[in-house]
XYZ file of C-alpha atoms in Angstrom:
471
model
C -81.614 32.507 -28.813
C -84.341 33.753 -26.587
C -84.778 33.325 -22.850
C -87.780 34.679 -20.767
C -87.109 35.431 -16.764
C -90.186 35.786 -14.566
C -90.127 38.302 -11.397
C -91.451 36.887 -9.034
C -91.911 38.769 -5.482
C -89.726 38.087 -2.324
C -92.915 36.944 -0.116
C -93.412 34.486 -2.562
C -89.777 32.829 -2.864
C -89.943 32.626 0.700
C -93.356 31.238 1.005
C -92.814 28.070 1.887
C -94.710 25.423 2.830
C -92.901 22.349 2.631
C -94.750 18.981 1.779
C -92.612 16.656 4.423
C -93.585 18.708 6.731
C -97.541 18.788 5.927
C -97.967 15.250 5.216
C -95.157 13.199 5.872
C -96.554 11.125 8.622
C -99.269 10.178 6.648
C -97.552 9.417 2.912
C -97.142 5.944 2.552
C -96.247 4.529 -1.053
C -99.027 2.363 -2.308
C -98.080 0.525 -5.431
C -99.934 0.659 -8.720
C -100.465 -2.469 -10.199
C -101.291 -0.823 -13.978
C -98.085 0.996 -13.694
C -96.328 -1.445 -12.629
C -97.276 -4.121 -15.025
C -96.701 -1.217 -18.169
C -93.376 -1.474 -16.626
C -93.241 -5.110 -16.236
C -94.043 -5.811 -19.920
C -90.970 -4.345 -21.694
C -89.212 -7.087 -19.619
C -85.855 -8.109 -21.691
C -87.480 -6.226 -24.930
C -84.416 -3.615 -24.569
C -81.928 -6.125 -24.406
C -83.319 -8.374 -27.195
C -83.573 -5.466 -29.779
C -79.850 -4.051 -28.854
C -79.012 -7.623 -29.718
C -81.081 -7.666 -32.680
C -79.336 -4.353 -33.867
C -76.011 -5.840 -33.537
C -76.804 -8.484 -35.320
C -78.548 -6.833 -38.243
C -75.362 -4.343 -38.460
C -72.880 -6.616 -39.916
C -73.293 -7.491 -43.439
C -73.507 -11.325 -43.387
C -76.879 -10.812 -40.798
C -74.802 -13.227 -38.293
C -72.052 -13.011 -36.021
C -70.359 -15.738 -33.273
C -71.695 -15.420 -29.586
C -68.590 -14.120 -28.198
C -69.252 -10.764 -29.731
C -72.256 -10.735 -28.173
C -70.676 -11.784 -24.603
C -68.176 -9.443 -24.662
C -70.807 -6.619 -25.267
C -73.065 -8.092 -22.316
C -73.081 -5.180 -19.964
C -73.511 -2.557 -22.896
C -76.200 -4.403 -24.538
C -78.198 -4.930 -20.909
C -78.368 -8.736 -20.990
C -79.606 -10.180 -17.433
C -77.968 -13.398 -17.129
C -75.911 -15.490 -19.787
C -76.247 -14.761 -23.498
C -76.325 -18.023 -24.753
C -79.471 -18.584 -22.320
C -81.012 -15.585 -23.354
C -80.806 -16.147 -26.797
C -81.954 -19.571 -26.065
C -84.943 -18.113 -24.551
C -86.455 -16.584 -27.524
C -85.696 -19.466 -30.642
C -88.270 -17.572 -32.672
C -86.299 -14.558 -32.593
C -82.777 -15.551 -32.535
C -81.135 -18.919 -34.570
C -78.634 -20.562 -33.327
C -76.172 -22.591 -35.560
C -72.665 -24.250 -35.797
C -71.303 -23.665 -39.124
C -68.674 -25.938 -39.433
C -66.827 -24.770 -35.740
C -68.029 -25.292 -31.861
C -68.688 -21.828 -31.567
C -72.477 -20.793 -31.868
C -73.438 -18.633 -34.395
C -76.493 -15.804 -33.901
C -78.818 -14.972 -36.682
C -82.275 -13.559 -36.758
C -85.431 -15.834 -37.935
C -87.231 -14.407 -40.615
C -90.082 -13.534 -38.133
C -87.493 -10.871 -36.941
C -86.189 -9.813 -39.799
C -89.517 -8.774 -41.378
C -90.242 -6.777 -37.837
C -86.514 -5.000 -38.306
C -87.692 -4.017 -41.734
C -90.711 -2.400 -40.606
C -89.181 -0.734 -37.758
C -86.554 0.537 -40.253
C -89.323 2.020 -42.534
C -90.876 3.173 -39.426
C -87.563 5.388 -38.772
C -87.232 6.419 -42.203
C -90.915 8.352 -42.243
C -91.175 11.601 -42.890
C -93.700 11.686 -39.896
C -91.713 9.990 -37.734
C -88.754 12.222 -38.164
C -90.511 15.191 -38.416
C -92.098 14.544 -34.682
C -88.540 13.017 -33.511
C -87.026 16.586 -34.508
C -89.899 18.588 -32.558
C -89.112 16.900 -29.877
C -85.148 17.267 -29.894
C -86.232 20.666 -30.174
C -88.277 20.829 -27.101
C -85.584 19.502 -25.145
C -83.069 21.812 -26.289
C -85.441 24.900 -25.436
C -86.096 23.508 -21.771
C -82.061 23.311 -20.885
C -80.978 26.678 -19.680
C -78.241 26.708 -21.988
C -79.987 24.912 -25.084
C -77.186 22.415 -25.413
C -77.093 18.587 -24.574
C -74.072 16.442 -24.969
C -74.093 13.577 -27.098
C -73.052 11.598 -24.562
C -76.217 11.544 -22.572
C -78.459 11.276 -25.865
C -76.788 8.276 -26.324
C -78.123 7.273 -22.893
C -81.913 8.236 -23.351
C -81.414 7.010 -26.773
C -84.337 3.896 -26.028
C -86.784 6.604 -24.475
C -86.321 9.290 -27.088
C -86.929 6.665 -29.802
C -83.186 7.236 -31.734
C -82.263 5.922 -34.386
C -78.767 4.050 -34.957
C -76.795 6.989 -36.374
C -79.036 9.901 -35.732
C -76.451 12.438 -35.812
C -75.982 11.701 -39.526
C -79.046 10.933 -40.793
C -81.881 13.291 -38.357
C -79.784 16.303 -37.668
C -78.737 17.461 -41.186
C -82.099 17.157 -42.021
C -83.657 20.048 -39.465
C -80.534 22.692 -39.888
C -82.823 25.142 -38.706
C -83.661 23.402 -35.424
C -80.404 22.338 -34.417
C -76.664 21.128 -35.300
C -73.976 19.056 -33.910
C -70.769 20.724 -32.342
C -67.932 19.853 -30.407
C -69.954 16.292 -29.439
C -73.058 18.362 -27.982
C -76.379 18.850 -29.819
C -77.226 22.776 -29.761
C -80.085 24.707 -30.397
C -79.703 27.104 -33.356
C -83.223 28.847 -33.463
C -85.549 28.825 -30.742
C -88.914 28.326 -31.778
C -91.844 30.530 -29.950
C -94.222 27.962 -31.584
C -92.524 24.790 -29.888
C -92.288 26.757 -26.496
C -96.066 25.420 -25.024
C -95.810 23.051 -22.911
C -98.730 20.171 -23.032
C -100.656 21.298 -20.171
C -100.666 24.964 -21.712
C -102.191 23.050 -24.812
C -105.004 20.949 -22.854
C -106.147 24.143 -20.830
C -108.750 25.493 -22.970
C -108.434 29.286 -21.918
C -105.147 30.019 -20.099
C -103.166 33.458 -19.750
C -99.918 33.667 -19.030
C -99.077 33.297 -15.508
C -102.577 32.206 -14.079
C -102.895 29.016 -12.606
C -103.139 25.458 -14.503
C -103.546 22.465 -12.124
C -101.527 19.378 -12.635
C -103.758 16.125 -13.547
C -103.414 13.918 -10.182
C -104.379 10.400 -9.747
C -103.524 8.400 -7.048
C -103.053 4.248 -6.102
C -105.613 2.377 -4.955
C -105.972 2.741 -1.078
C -103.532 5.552 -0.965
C -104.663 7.740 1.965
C -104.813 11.838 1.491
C -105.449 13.334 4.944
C -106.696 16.614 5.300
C -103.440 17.970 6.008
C -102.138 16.663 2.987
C -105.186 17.403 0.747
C -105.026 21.207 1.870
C -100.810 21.734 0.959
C -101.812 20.056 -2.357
C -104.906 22.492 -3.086
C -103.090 25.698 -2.164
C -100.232 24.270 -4.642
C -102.774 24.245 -7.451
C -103.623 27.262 -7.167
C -100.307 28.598 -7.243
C -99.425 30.422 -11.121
C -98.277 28.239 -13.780
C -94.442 29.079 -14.872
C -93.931 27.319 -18.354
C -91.278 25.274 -18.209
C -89.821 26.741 -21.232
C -88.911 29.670 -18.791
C -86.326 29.726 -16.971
C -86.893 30.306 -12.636
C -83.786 29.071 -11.597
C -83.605 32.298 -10.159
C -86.300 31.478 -7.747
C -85.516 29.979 -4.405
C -84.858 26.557 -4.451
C -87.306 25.751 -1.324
C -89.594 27.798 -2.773
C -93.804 26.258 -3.481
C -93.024 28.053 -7.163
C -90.336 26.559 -7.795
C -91.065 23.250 -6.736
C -94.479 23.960 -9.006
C -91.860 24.809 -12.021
C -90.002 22.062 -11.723
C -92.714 19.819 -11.396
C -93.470 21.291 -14.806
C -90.209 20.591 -16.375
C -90.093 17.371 -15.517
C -93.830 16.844 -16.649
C -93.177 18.362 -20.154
C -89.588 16.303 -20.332
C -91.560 12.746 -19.452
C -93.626 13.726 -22.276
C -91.178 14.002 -24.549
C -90.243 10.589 -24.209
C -91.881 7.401 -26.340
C -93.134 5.690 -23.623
C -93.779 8.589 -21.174
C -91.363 7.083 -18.459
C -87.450 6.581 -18.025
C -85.425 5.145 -15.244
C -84.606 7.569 -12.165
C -81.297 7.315 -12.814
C -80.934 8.660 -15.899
C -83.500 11.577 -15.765
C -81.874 12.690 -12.480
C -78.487 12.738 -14.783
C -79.924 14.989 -16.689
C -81.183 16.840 -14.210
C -77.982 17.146 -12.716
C -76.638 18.708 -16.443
C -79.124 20.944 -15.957
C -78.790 22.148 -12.701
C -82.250 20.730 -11.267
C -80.958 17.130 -9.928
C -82.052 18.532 -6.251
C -85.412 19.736 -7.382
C -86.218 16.919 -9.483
C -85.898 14.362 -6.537
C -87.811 16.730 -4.259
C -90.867 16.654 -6.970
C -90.683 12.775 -6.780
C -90.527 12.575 -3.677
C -93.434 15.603 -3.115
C -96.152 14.961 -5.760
C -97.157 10.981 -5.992
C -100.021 11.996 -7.617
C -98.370 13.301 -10.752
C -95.142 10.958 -10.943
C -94.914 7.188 -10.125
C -92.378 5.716 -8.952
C -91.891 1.912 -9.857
C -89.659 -0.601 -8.083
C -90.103 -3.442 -10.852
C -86.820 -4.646 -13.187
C -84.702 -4.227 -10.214
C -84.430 -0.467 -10.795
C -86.712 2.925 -10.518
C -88.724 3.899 -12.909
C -90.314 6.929 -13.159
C -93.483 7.190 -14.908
C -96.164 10.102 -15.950
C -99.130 8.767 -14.780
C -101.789 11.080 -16.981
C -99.746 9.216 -19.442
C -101.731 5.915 -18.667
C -105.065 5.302 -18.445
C -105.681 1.497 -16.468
C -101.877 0.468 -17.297
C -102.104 1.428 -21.104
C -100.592 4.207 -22.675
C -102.726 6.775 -23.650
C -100.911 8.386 -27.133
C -98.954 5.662 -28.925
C -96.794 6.140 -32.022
C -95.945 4.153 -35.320
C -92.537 3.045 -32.570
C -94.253 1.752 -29.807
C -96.593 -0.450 -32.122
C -93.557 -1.680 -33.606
C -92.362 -2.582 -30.026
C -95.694 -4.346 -28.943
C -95.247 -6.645 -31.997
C -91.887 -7.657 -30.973
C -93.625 -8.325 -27.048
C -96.195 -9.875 -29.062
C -93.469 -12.615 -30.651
C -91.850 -12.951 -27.559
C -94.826 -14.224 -25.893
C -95.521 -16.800 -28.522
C -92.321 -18.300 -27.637
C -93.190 -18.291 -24.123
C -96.994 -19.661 -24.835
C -95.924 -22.409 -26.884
C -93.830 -23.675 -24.312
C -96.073 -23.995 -21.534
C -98.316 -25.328 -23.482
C -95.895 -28.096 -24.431
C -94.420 -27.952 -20.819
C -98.104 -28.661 -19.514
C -99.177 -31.357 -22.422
C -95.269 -33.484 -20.974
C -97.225 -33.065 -17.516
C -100.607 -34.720 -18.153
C -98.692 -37.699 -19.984
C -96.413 -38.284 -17.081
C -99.304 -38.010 -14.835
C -101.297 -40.359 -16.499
C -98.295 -42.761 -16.726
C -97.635 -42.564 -13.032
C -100.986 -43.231 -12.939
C -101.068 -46.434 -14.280
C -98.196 -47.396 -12.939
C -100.011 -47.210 -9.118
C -103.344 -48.715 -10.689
C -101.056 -51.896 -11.702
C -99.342 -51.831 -8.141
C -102.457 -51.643 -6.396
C -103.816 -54.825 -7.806
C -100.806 -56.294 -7.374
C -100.792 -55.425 -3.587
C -104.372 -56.726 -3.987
C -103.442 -60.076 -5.281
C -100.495 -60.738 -2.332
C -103.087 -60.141 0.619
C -106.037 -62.488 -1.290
C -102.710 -65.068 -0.741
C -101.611 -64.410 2.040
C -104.460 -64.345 3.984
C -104.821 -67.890 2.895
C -102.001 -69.096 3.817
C -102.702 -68.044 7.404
C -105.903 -69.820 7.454
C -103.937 -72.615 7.139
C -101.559 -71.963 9.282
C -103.958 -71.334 11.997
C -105.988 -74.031 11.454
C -102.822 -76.002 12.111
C -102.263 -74.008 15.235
C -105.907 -75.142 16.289
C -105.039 -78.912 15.792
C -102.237 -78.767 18.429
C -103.643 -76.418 20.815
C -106.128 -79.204 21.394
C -103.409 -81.831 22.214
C -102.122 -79.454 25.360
C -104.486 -77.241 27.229
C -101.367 -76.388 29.278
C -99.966 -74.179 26.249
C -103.016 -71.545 26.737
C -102.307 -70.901 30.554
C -98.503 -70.404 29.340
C -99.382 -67.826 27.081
C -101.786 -65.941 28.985
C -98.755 -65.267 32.081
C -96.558 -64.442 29.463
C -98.918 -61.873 27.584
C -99.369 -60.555 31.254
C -95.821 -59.734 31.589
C -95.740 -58.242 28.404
C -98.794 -56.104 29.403
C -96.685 -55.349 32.969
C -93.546 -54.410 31.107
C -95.243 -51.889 28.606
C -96.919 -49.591 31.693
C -93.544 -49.305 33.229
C -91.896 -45.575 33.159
C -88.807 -46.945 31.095
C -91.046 -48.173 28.562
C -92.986 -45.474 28.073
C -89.694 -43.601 27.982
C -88.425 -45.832 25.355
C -91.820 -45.439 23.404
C -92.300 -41.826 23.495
C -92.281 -40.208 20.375
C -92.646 -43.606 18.588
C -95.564 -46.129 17.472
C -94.956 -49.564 19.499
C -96.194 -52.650 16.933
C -98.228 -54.826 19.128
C -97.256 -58.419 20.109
C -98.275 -60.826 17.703
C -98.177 -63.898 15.804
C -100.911 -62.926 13.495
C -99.362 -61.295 10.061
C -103.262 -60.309 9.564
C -103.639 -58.065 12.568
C -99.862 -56.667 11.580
C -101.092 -55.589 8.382
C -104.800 -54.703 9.315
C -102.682 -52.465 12.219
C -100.094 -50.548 9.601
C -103.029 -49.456 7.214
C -105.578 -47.910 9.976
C -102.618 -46.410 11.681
C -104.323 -46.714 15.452
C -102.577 -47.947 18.480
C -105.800 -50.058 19.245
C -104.256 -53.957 19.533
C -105.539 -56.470 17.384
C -107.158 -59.488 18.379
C -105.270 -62.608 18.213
C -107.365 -65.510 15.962
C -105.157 -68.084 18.056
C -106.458 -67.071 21.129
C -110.413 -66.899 20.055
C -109.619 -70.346 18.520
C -108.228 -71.777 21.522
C -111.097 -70.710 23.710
C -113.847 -72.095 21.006
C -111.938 -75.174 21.250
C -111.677 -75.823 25.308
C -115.573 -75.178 25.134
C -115.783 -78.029 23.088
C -113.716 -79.855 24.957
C -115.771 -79.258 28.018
C-alpha cells in the first residue's frame, strides 16, 4: 500500500477564511427545478426493483404477499404493499391460486427487463468499470478498507449486484479481497489514483490550482462578498483526493478545498452521481470526514445540491447534470429508465381511462339537466295558465264589491308600516324577505332574478282597469 502526505505550511492551515462568515447573510437556498425533478423521477423505482429481486430469487418466480409485508421497511415500500403492487399491474400479477392469500409474480414485460438487466451485470464491461470503481473507493479511505456492511447500504448507488462478494470480487484478486466482512485494498493502483477533475484539466501539475465547475439556481444571489471568498478559494492548490490531508487543520480553506474534492470524486463514483445525505455522511463518518463533509454542503452550493424531494436529502453533483439530465449514462441506468419508462405506461393508461369515465359522466349529467330543463319548461307554460284563469275569476268578483279594493289597500299599508319598523328589519337582517303576494307568477319571476324589487300584483292592475270601466 502507498500513501502520499502533503506539507503544507502553518500560515496556510491557519488561513482561514470561513464562508458563514463571508456570505452568510446573503446565502439563501434557491431550489433547482432540473435537479429536483432528476430526483423526483426515480420515485418508487428502488422499491419496485427490490421487490422485483425478491421475487425473481425464489425458484417458482412467485411468492405470497406476506413475505413481501414482512420485508416492508427493508425493501423501502411507502405505504401498503398490496397497494403498491396494485399500482403497477404491468409490472407485478396478482393471483389467488386456490387460497385467499395473494400471490406476486412478475408480467412478462418485467421479466424480459430482469433478463436484460441480468446480462447487463454479467458484462465484461460492466464489471470491469464496477471493479475500477470499488477500487477508487478503496484508495480514497485512509485506511483502504470498507465494511461490508455499508456496501450493502450504497449498494443502489454503486450499481451492485445481488451477491457481489462472490461473483465481482474473485474476479479482480489483484484489486481487492474480502476479509473479516470488510472489502480491502490489496494493490494500490498509481493509474486509478486521478481524480476526474485532474483528467478534464488539460495541463495540470501537481499541486497548482484546478477550479471546481460551479453552477448555480436560477435567481440565486452571489454578492460581492460572497463572489470574492469563492474566487480566492479557486485559486487555492488542488490536493488530490487520493492524498491524504487529514493532517491539515480542520478549519482550514485547504482542507475544506480537499474535502470538497473527496466528496466530488466519491459522487462520481456513484451510477447516478447523487446519494442520500444520510448515507454519504455515514461514510464520511467511517472515514473520519463526517464534520468536513457537512461543512462542504453547507459551504459550496455551487458544486453540491442539496434536494429536499422523497421526503429525504439528496445530495447531488451538479456538473453531473446538464438541464436535469445526466450527463454520462451507463448500460445500468438505461436499464433503469426502461423500467421508469413501464411504470409510466401504467400510469398513462389510466388517466387516460380515468379522463375518457369523466367525459361520459359529464355528458350524462348533461342530459340529464337538458331533460329537467324542459321539464321545468313545460310546468311554468301550465301553470301560468292556470293563473290566467284564476285571475280572470278574481276579476269577475272584484266587480261585484268595490268595497274589497279599499280593504286591501289599508291592509297592504300596514304591511308596508310593519316592514320599516326596527324589529323587522332586525328580524330580516341577514335574510331575503319574499314579498306579499297572491300572485304564484311574481313568486317565481322574484326567486329566478334574485332582487328584492316587489312584484306587481295582476289583481290589483285588474281591479283598477275594471273601476274605470265602471265609471
Amino acid at each position: 500500500m502507498k500513501s502520499i502526505f502533503r506539507t503544507v505550511s502553518p500560515r496556510r492551515q491557519t488561513n482561514r477564511r470561513a464562508f458563514s462568515d463571508a456570505a452568510e447573510e446573503t446565502y439563501k437556498f434557491v431550489r433547482d427545478r432540473g435537479l429536483d425533478h432528476a430526483v423526483e423521477r426515480e420515485k418508487n423505482l428502488r422499491p419496485l426493483l427490490s421487490i422485483k429481486d425478491l421475487v425473481t430469487s425464489e425458484p417458482s418466480k412467485s411468492l405470497p404477499i406476506s413475505v413481501i409485508t414482512s420485508r416492508k421497511d427493508s425493501l423501502r415500500v411507502p405505504f401498503r404493499p398490496i397497494e403498491f403492487i396494485r399500482s403497477f399491474p404491468s409490472v407485478f400479477h396478482e393471483s389467488l391460486p386456490g387460497g385467499i392469500q395473494p400471490q406476486i409474480s412478475l408480467t412478462p414485460e418485467t421479466l424480459n427487463l430482469d433478463a436484460e438487466e441480468q446480462l447487463v451485470y454479467a458484462s465484461e464491461e460492466y464489471k470491469q468499470g464496477l471493479a475500477d470503481r470499488l477500487l477508487k473507493l478503496l484508495m480514497i479511505n485512509r485506511i483502504n478498507k470498507i465494511p461490508l456492511e455499508i456496501l450493502e447500504l450504497l449498494k443502489w448507488d454503486l450499481g451492485l449486484p445481488r451477491g457481489y462478494a462472490e461473483t465481482v470480487v474473485p474476479e479482480f484478486p489483484d484489486y481487492f479481497r474480502v476479509c473479516r466482512g470488510e472489502l480491502e485494498l490489496v494493490c494500490w493502483s498509481k493509474e486509478h489514483a486521478v481524480s476526474v477533475l485532474e483528467k478534464k484539466a488539460k495541463e495540470y501539475t501537481k499541486g497548482a490550482p484546478i477550479a471546481f465547475p460551479m453552477k448555480f439556481s436560477n435567481g440565486f444571489v452571489v454578492d460581492k462578498k460572497m463572489k470574492r471568498w469563492i474566487d480566492d478559494w479557486q485559486k487555492l492548490p488542488y490536493i488530490s483526493p487520493y492524498e491524504n490531508a487529514l493532517h491539515l487543520s480542520a478549519t482550514s480553506d485547504e482542507s475544506d478545498k480537499w474535502a470538497a474534492a473527496v466528496l466530488h470524486e466519491i459522487l462520481n463514483l456513484f451510477v447516478s452521481k447523487k446519494v442520500e445525505k444520510d448515507l454519504v455522511l455515514h461514510l464520511g463518518e467511517f472515514m473520519g470526514l463526517r464534520s468536513r463533509f457537512k461543512r462542504v454542503l453547507h459551504n459550496h452550493p455551487g458544486v453540491f445540491y442539496l434536494s429536499s424531494k422523497l421526503r429525504t436529502h439528496t445530495v447531488v453533483l451538479r456538473d453531473g447534470y446538464k438541464r436535469g439530465v445526466l450527463v454520462e449514462g451507463n448500460q445500468l441506468v438505461t436499464s433503469r429508465n426502461r423500467y421508469m419508462k413501464l411504470m409510466s405506461k401504467v400510469k398513462k393508461e389510466n388517466s387516460a381511462v380515468s379522463s375518457r369515465k369523466r367525459e361520459d359522466k359529464g355528458k350524462v349529467e348533461g342530459g340529464e339537466v337538458c331533460e329537467t330543463e324542459a321539464k321545468g319548461e313545460g310546468d311554468d307554460v301550465s301553470g301560468s295558465e292556470v293563473e290566467d284563469e284564476r285571475e280572470e275569476d278574481v276579476v269577475v268578483d272584484e266587480d261585484e264589491d268595490d268595497d274589497v279594493v279599499d280593504d286591501d289597500e289599508d291592509q297592504s299599508m300596514k304591511r308596508g308600516r310593519r316592514n320599516s319598523s326596527p324589529r323587522a328589519g332586525r328580524r330580516s337582517f341577514g335574510s331575503q324577505e319574499k314579498p306579499h303576494t297572491r300572485s304564484r307568477a311574481g313568486r317565481r319571476s322574484f326567486g329566478k332574478s334574485g332582487s328584492q324589487e316587489k312584484p306587481r300584483s295582476g289583481r290589483r292592475n285588474k281591479v283598477n282597469l275594471t273601476t274605470e270601466k265602471s265609471s
